[in-house]
mmCIF file with all atom_site columns, C-alpha atoms in Angstrom:
data_model
loop_
_atom_site.group_PDB
_atom_site.id
_atom_site.type_symbol
_atom_site.label_atom_id
_atom_site.label_alt_id
_atom_site.label_comp_id
_atom_site.label_asym_id
_atom_site.label_entity_id
_atom_site.label_seq_id
_atom_site.pdbx_PDB_ins_code
_atom_site.Cartn_x
_atom_site.Cartn_y
_atom_site.Cartn_z
_atom_site.occupancy
_atom_site.B_iso_or_equiv
_atom_site.pdbx_formal_charge
_atom_site.auth_seq_id
_atom_site.auth_comp_id
_atom_site.auth_asym_id
_atom_site.auth_atom_id
_atom_site.pdbx_PDB_model_num
ATOM 1   C CA . MET D 1 1   ? -19.617 -10.194 13.160  1.00 0.00 ? 23  MET D CA 1
ATOM 2   C CA . ARG D 1 2   ? -16.393 -12.123 13.580  1.00 0.00 ? 24  ARG D CA 1
ATOM 3   C CA . ALA D 1 3   ? -13.935 -11.220 16.263  1.00 0.00 ? 25  ALA D CA 1
ATOM 4   C CA . VAL D 1 4   ? -10.588 -10.013 14.948  1.00 0.00 ? 26  VAL D CA 1
ATOM 5   C CA . PRO D 1 5   ? -7.731  -11.888 16.613  1.00 0.00 ? 27  PRO D CA 1
ATOM 6   C CA . ARG D 1 6   ? -5.418  -9.799  18.727  1.00 0.00 ? 28  ARG D CA 1
ATOM 7   C CA . LEU D 1 7   ? -1.964  -9.789  17.233  1.00 0.00 ? 29  LEU D CA 1
ATOM 8   C CA . PRO D 1 8   ? 1.222   -8.105  18.404  1.00 0.00 ? 30  PRO D CA 1
ATOM 9   C CA . ALA D 1 9   ? 1.413   -4.588  16.911  1.00 0.00 ? 31  ALA D CA 1
ATOM 10  C CA . ARG D 1 10  ? 4.393   -5.507  14.717  1.00 0.00 ? 32  ARG D CA 1
ATOM 11  C CA . LYS D 1 11  ? 2.533   -8.454  13.130  1.00 0.00 ? 33  LYS D CA 1
ATOM 12  C CA . ASN D 1 12  ? -0.608  -6.369  12.669  1.00 0.00 ? 34  ASN D CA 1
ATOM 13  C CA . ARG D 1 13  ? 1.369   -3.591  10.979  1.00 0.00 ? 35  ARG D CA 1
ATOM 14  C CA . ALA D 1 14  ? 3.185   -6.058  8.715   1.00 0.00 ? 36  ALA D CA 1
ATOM 15  C CA . SER D 1 15  ? -0.127  -7.539  7.568   1.00 0.00 ? 37  SER D CA 1
ATOM 16  C CA . LEU D 1 16  ? -1.289  -4.057  6.509   1.00 0.00 ? 38  LEU D CA 1
ATOM 17  C CA . CYS D 1 17  ? 1.811   -2.558  4.903   1.00 0.00 ? 39  CYS D CA 1
ATOM 18  C CA . GLY D 1 18  ? 5.178   -4.154  4.329   1.00 0.00 ? 40  GLY D CA 1
ATOM 19  C CA . TRP D 1 19  ? 8.429   -3.845  2.447   1.00 0.00 ? 41  TRP D CA 1
ATOM 20  C CA . TRP D 1 20  ? 10.254  -6.756  0.871   1.00 0.00 ? 42  TRP D CA 1
ATOM 21  C CA . LYS D 1 21  ? 13.982  -6.667  0.221   1.00 0.00 ? 43  LYS D CA 1
ATOM 22  C CA . GLY D 1 22  ? 13.617  -9.055  -2.707  1.00 0.00 ? 44  GLY D CA 1
ATOM 23  C CA . THR D 1 23  ? 11.588  -6.578  -4.755  1.00 0.00 ? 45  THR D CA 1
ATOM 24  C CA . GLY D 1 24  ? 12.590  -3.390  -2.950  1.00 0.00 ? 46  GLY D CA 1
ATOM 25  C CA . CYS D 1 25  ? 9.009   -2.193  -2.944  1.00 0.00 ? 47  CYS D CA 1
ATOM 26  C CA . SER D 1 26  ? 6.192   -1.498  -0.527  1.00 0.00 ? 48  SER D CA 1
ATOM 27  C CA . ARG D 1 27  ? 3.176   -3.796  -0.478  1.00 0.00 ? 49  ARG D CA 1
ATOM 28  C CA . ILE D 1 28  ? -0.318  -2.834  0.604   1.00 0.00 ? 50  ILE D CA 1
ATOM 29  C CA . PHE D 1 29  ? -2.322  -5.405  2.613   1.00 0.00 ? 51  PHE D CA 1
ATOM 30  C CA . PRO D 1 30  ? 0.178   -8.227  1.900   1.00 0.00 ? 52  PRO D CA 1
ATOM 31  C CA . ALA D 1 31  ? -1.020  -10.585 4.631   1.00 0.00 ? 53  ALA D CA 1
ATOM 32  C CA . VAL D 1 32  ? -4.546  -9.554  5.574   1.00 0.00 ? 54  VAL D CA 1
ATOM 33  C CA . PRO D 1 33  ? -6.789  -12.555 6.304   1.00 0.00 ? 55  PRO D CA 1
ATOM 34  C CA . ALA D 1 34  ? -9.612  -13.063 3.776   1.00 0.00 ? 56  ALA D CA 1
ATOM 35  C CA . GLU D 1 35  ? -12.269 -12.433 6.423   1.00 0.00 ? 57  GLU D CA 1
ATOM 36  C CA . TRP D 1 36  ? -10.971 -8.858  6.893   1.00 0.00 ? 58  TRP D CA 1
ATOM 37  C CA . GLU D 1 37  ? -12.789 -7.585  3.787   1.00 0.00 ? 59  GLU D CA 1
ATOM 38  C CA . ASP D 1 38  ? -13.203 -3.979  4.978   1.00 0.00 ? 60  ASP D CA 1
ATOM 39  C CA . ILE D 1 39  ? -10.126 -2.493  6.573   1.00 0.00 ? 61  ILE D CA 1
ATOM 40  C CA . SER D 1 40  ? -7.986  0.625   6.432   1.00 0.00 ? 62  SER D CA 1
ATOM 41  C CA . PHE D 1 41  ? -4.858  2.151   7.891   1.00 0.00 ? 63  PHE D CA 1
ATOM 42  C CA . THR D 1 42  ? -3.483  5.677   8.113   1.00 0.00 ? 64  THR D CA 1
ATOM 43  C CA . ASP D 1 43  ? 0.095   6.974   7.956   1.00 0.00 ? 65  ASP D CA 1
ATOM 44  C CA . LEU D 1 44  ? 2.119   3.796   8.262   1.00 0.00 ? 66  LEU D CA 1
ATOM 45  C CA . ARG D 1 45  ? 5.777   4.470   7.590   1.00 0.00 ? 67  ARG D CA 1
ATOM 46  C CA . ALA D 1 46  ? 7.235   2.874   4.463   1.00 0.00 ? 68  ALA D CA 1
ATOM 47  C CA . GLN D 1 47  ? 10.835  2.500   3.311   1.00 0.00 ? 69  GLN D CA 1
ATOM 48  C CA . GLY D 1 48  ? 12.209  5.807   1.972   1.00 0.00 ? 70  GLY D CA 1
ATOM 49  C CA . ALA D 1 49  ? 10.426  8.287   4.298   1.00 0.00 ? 71  ALA D CA 1
ATOM 50  C CA . PHE D 1 50  ? 6.908   7.747   2.923   1.00 0.00 ? 72  PHE D CA 1
ATOM 51  C CA . LEU D 1 51  ? 3.708   7.666   4.956   1.00 0.00 ? 73  LEU D CA 1
ATOM 52  C CA . LEU D 1 52  ? 1.100   5.402   3.366   1.00 0.00 ? 74  LEU D CA 1
ATOM 53  C CA . SER D 1 53  ? -2.632  5.170   3.990   1.00 0.00 ? 75  SER D CA 1
ATOM 54  C CA . ALA D 1 54  ? -4.997  2.714   2.327   1.00 0.00 ? 76  ALA D CA 1
ATOM 55  C CA . THR D 1 55  ? -8.541  1.365   2.350   1.00 0.00 ? 77  THR D CA 1
ATOM 56  C CA . MET D 1 56  ? -9.849  -2.030  1.314   1.00 0.00 ? 78  MET D CA 1
ATOM 57  C CA . LYS D 1 57  ? -13.574 -2.555  0.689   1.00 0.00 ? 79  LYS D CA 1
ATOM 58  C CA . ARG D 1 58  ? -15.153 -5.920  -0.027  1.00 0.00 ? 80  ARG D CA 1
ATOM 59  C CA . GLY D 1 59  ? -11.688 -7.459  -0.254  1.00 0.00 ? 81  GLY D CA 1
ATOM 60  C CA . LYS D 1 60  ? -10.335 -5.084  -2.920  1.00 0.00 ? 82  LYS D CA 1
ATOM 61  C CA . VAL D 1 61  ? -8.010  -2.107  -2.432  1.00 0.00 ? 83  VAL D CA 1
ATOM 62  C CA . SER D 1 62  ? -10.051 1.023   -3.138  1.00 0.00 ? 84  SER D CA 1
ATOM 63  C CA . THR D 1 63  ? -7.698  3.866   -2.183  1.00 0.00 ? 85  THR D CA 1
ATOM 64  C CA . VAL D 1 64  ? -4.020  4.404   -1.452  1.00 0.00 ? 86  VAL D CA 1
ATOM 65  C CA . SER D 1 65  ? -2.485  7.732   -0.513  1.00 0.00 ? 87  SER D CA 1
ATOM 66  C CA . CYS D 1 66  ? 1.114   8.682   0.038   1.00 0.00 ? 88  CYS D CA 1
ATOM 67  C CA . HIS D 1 67  ? 2.874   11.538  1.770   1.00 0.00 ? 89  HIS D CA 1
ATOM 68  C CA . SER D 1 68  ? 6.583   11.891  1.077   1.00 0.00 ? 90  SER D CA 1
ATOM 69  C CA . GLU D 1 69  ? 8.665   13.415  3.844   1.00 0.00 ? 91  GLU D CA 1
ATOM 70  C CA . GLN D 1 70  ? 11.824  13.746  1.715   1.00 0.00 ? 92  GLN D CA 1
ATOM 71  C CA . GLY D 1 71  ? 10.822  13.343  -1.929  1.00 0.00 ? 93  GLY D CA 1
ATOM 72  C CA . GLY D 1 72  ? 12.095  10.518  -4.052  1.00 0.00 ? 94  GLY D CA 1
ATOM 73  C CA . ILE D 1 73  ? 10.511  7.574   -5.801  1.00 0.00 ? 95  ILE D CA 1
ATOM 74  C CA . LEU D 1 74  ? 8.064   5.287   -4.061  1.00 0.00 ? 96  LEU D CA 1
ATOM 75  C CA . ARG D 1 75  ? 8.270   1.736   -5.401  1.00 0.00 ? 97  ARG D CA 1
ATOM 76  C CA . MET D 1 76  ? 5.026   -0.074  -4.698  1.00 0.00 ? 98  MET D CA 1
ATOM 77  C CA . LEU D 1 77  ? 3.602   -3.374  -5.811  1.00 0.00 ? 99  LEU D CA 1
ATOM 78  C CA . ASN D 1 78  ? 0.451   -2.377  -7.708  1.00 0.00 ? 100 ASN D CA 1
ATOM 79  C CA . PRO D 1 79  ? -2.307  -3.039  -5.147  1.00 0.00 ? 101 PRO D CA 1
ATOM 80  C CA . PHE D 1 80  ? -5.042  -2.606  -7.765  1.00 0.00 ? 102 PHE D CA 1
ATOM 81  C CA . GLY D 1 81  ? -3.993  -5.562  -9.901  1.00 0.00 ? 103 GLY D CA 1
ATOM 82  C CA . GLU D 1 82  ? -5.662  -5.444  -13.307 1.00 0.00 ? 104 GLU D CA 1
ATOM 83  C CA . ASN D 1 83  ? -8.235  -2.866  -12.150 1.00 0.00 ? 105 ASN D CA 1
ATOM 84  C CA . ARG D 1 84  ? -8.076  0.696   -13.414 1.00 0.00 ? 106 ARG D CA 1
ATOM 85  C CA . PHE D 1 85  ? -7.165  3.391   -10.920 1.00 0.00 ? 107 PHE D CA 1
ATOM 86  C CA . SER D 1 86  ? -7.145  7.175   -10.865 1.00 0.00 ? 108 SER D CA 1
ATOM 87  C CA . VAL D 1 87  ? -4.508  9.550   -9.571  1.00 0.00 ? 109 VAL D CA 1
ATOM 88  C CA . GLU D 1 88  ? -5.057  12.769  -7.627  1.00 0.00 ? 110 GLU D CA 1
ATOM 89  C CA . GLY D 1 89  ? -2.562  15.377  -6.501  1.00 0.00 ? 111 GLY D CA 1
ATOM 90  C CA . ILE D 1 90  ? 0.229   14.617  -8.999  1.00 0.00 ? 112 ILE D CA 1
ATOM 91  C CA . SER D 1 91  ? 0.534   14.333  -12.751 1.00 0.00 ? 113 SER D CA 1
ATOM 92  C CA . ILE D 1 92  ? 0.019   10.850  -14.155 1.00 0.00 ? 114 ILE D CA 1
ATOM 93  C CA . SER D 1 93  ? 3.299   11.405  -16.017 1.00 0.00 ? 115 SER D CA 1
ATOM 94  C CA . ARG D 1 94  ? 5.056   11.025  -12.647 1.00 0.00 ? 116 ARG D CA 1
ATOM 95  C CA . ILE D 1 95  ? 3.916   7.413   -12.375 1.00 0.00 ? 117 ILE D CA 1
ATOM 96  C CA . ASN D 1 96  ? 5.542   4.605   -14.313 1.00 0.00 ? 118 ASN D CA 1
ATOM 97  C CA . GLN D 1 97  ? 4.754   0.929   -14.224 1.00 0.00 ? 119 GLN D CA 1
ATOM 98  C CA . GLU D 1 98  ? 7.062   -1.984  -14.960 1.00 0.00 ? 120 GLU D CA 1
ATOM 99  C CA . LYS D 1 99  ? 5.262   -5.303  -14.792 1.00 0.00 ? 121 LYS D CA 1
ATOM 100 C CA . ASP D 1 100 ? 3.392   -5.170  -11.473 1.00 0.00 ? 122 ASP D CA 1
ATOM 101 C CA . ILE D 1 101 ? 5.493   -2.456  -9.767  1.00 0.00 ? 123 ILE D CA 1
ATOM 102 C CA . LEU D 1 102 ? 4.469   1.221   -9.703  1.00 0.00 ? 124 LEU D CA 1
ATOM 103 C CA . PHE D 1 103 ? 7.198   3.877   -9.556  1.00 0.00 ? 125 PHE D CA 1
ATOM 104 C CA . ILE D 1 104 ? 5.729   7.098   -8.161  1.00 0.00 ? 126 ILE D CA 1
ATOM 105 C CA . GLU D 1 105 ? 7.895   10.226  -8.311  1.00 0.00 ? 127 GLU D CA 1
ATOM 106 C CA . CYS D 1 106 ? 7.198   12.334  -5.203  1.00 0.00 ? 128 CYS D CA 1
ATOM 107 C CA . GLU D 1 107 ? 8.327   15.793  -4.175  1.00 0.00 ? 129 GLU D CA 1
#
């Protein structure tokens, strides 16, 4: 087992979940080192009063969940890439995709 380097909390958090002004969307695991194949986080705050949780297994995002504190639309870079994904808890009609960005309408 490899030792995980100790990083300042801010850098660690940014490697797990970030927001980029250029796209205006949240990104899941944007800067996780390749050797961190199995990793997860719970309730990290994202732009727009959203709490995001996610799991990566064998280097691929397997689950993402979102809790909205105020409603609105979560803009998120699709962490699943070309892979199919399923939706629980809301109607699929509340999710739109433009190129590689998901727009998720939350209450």
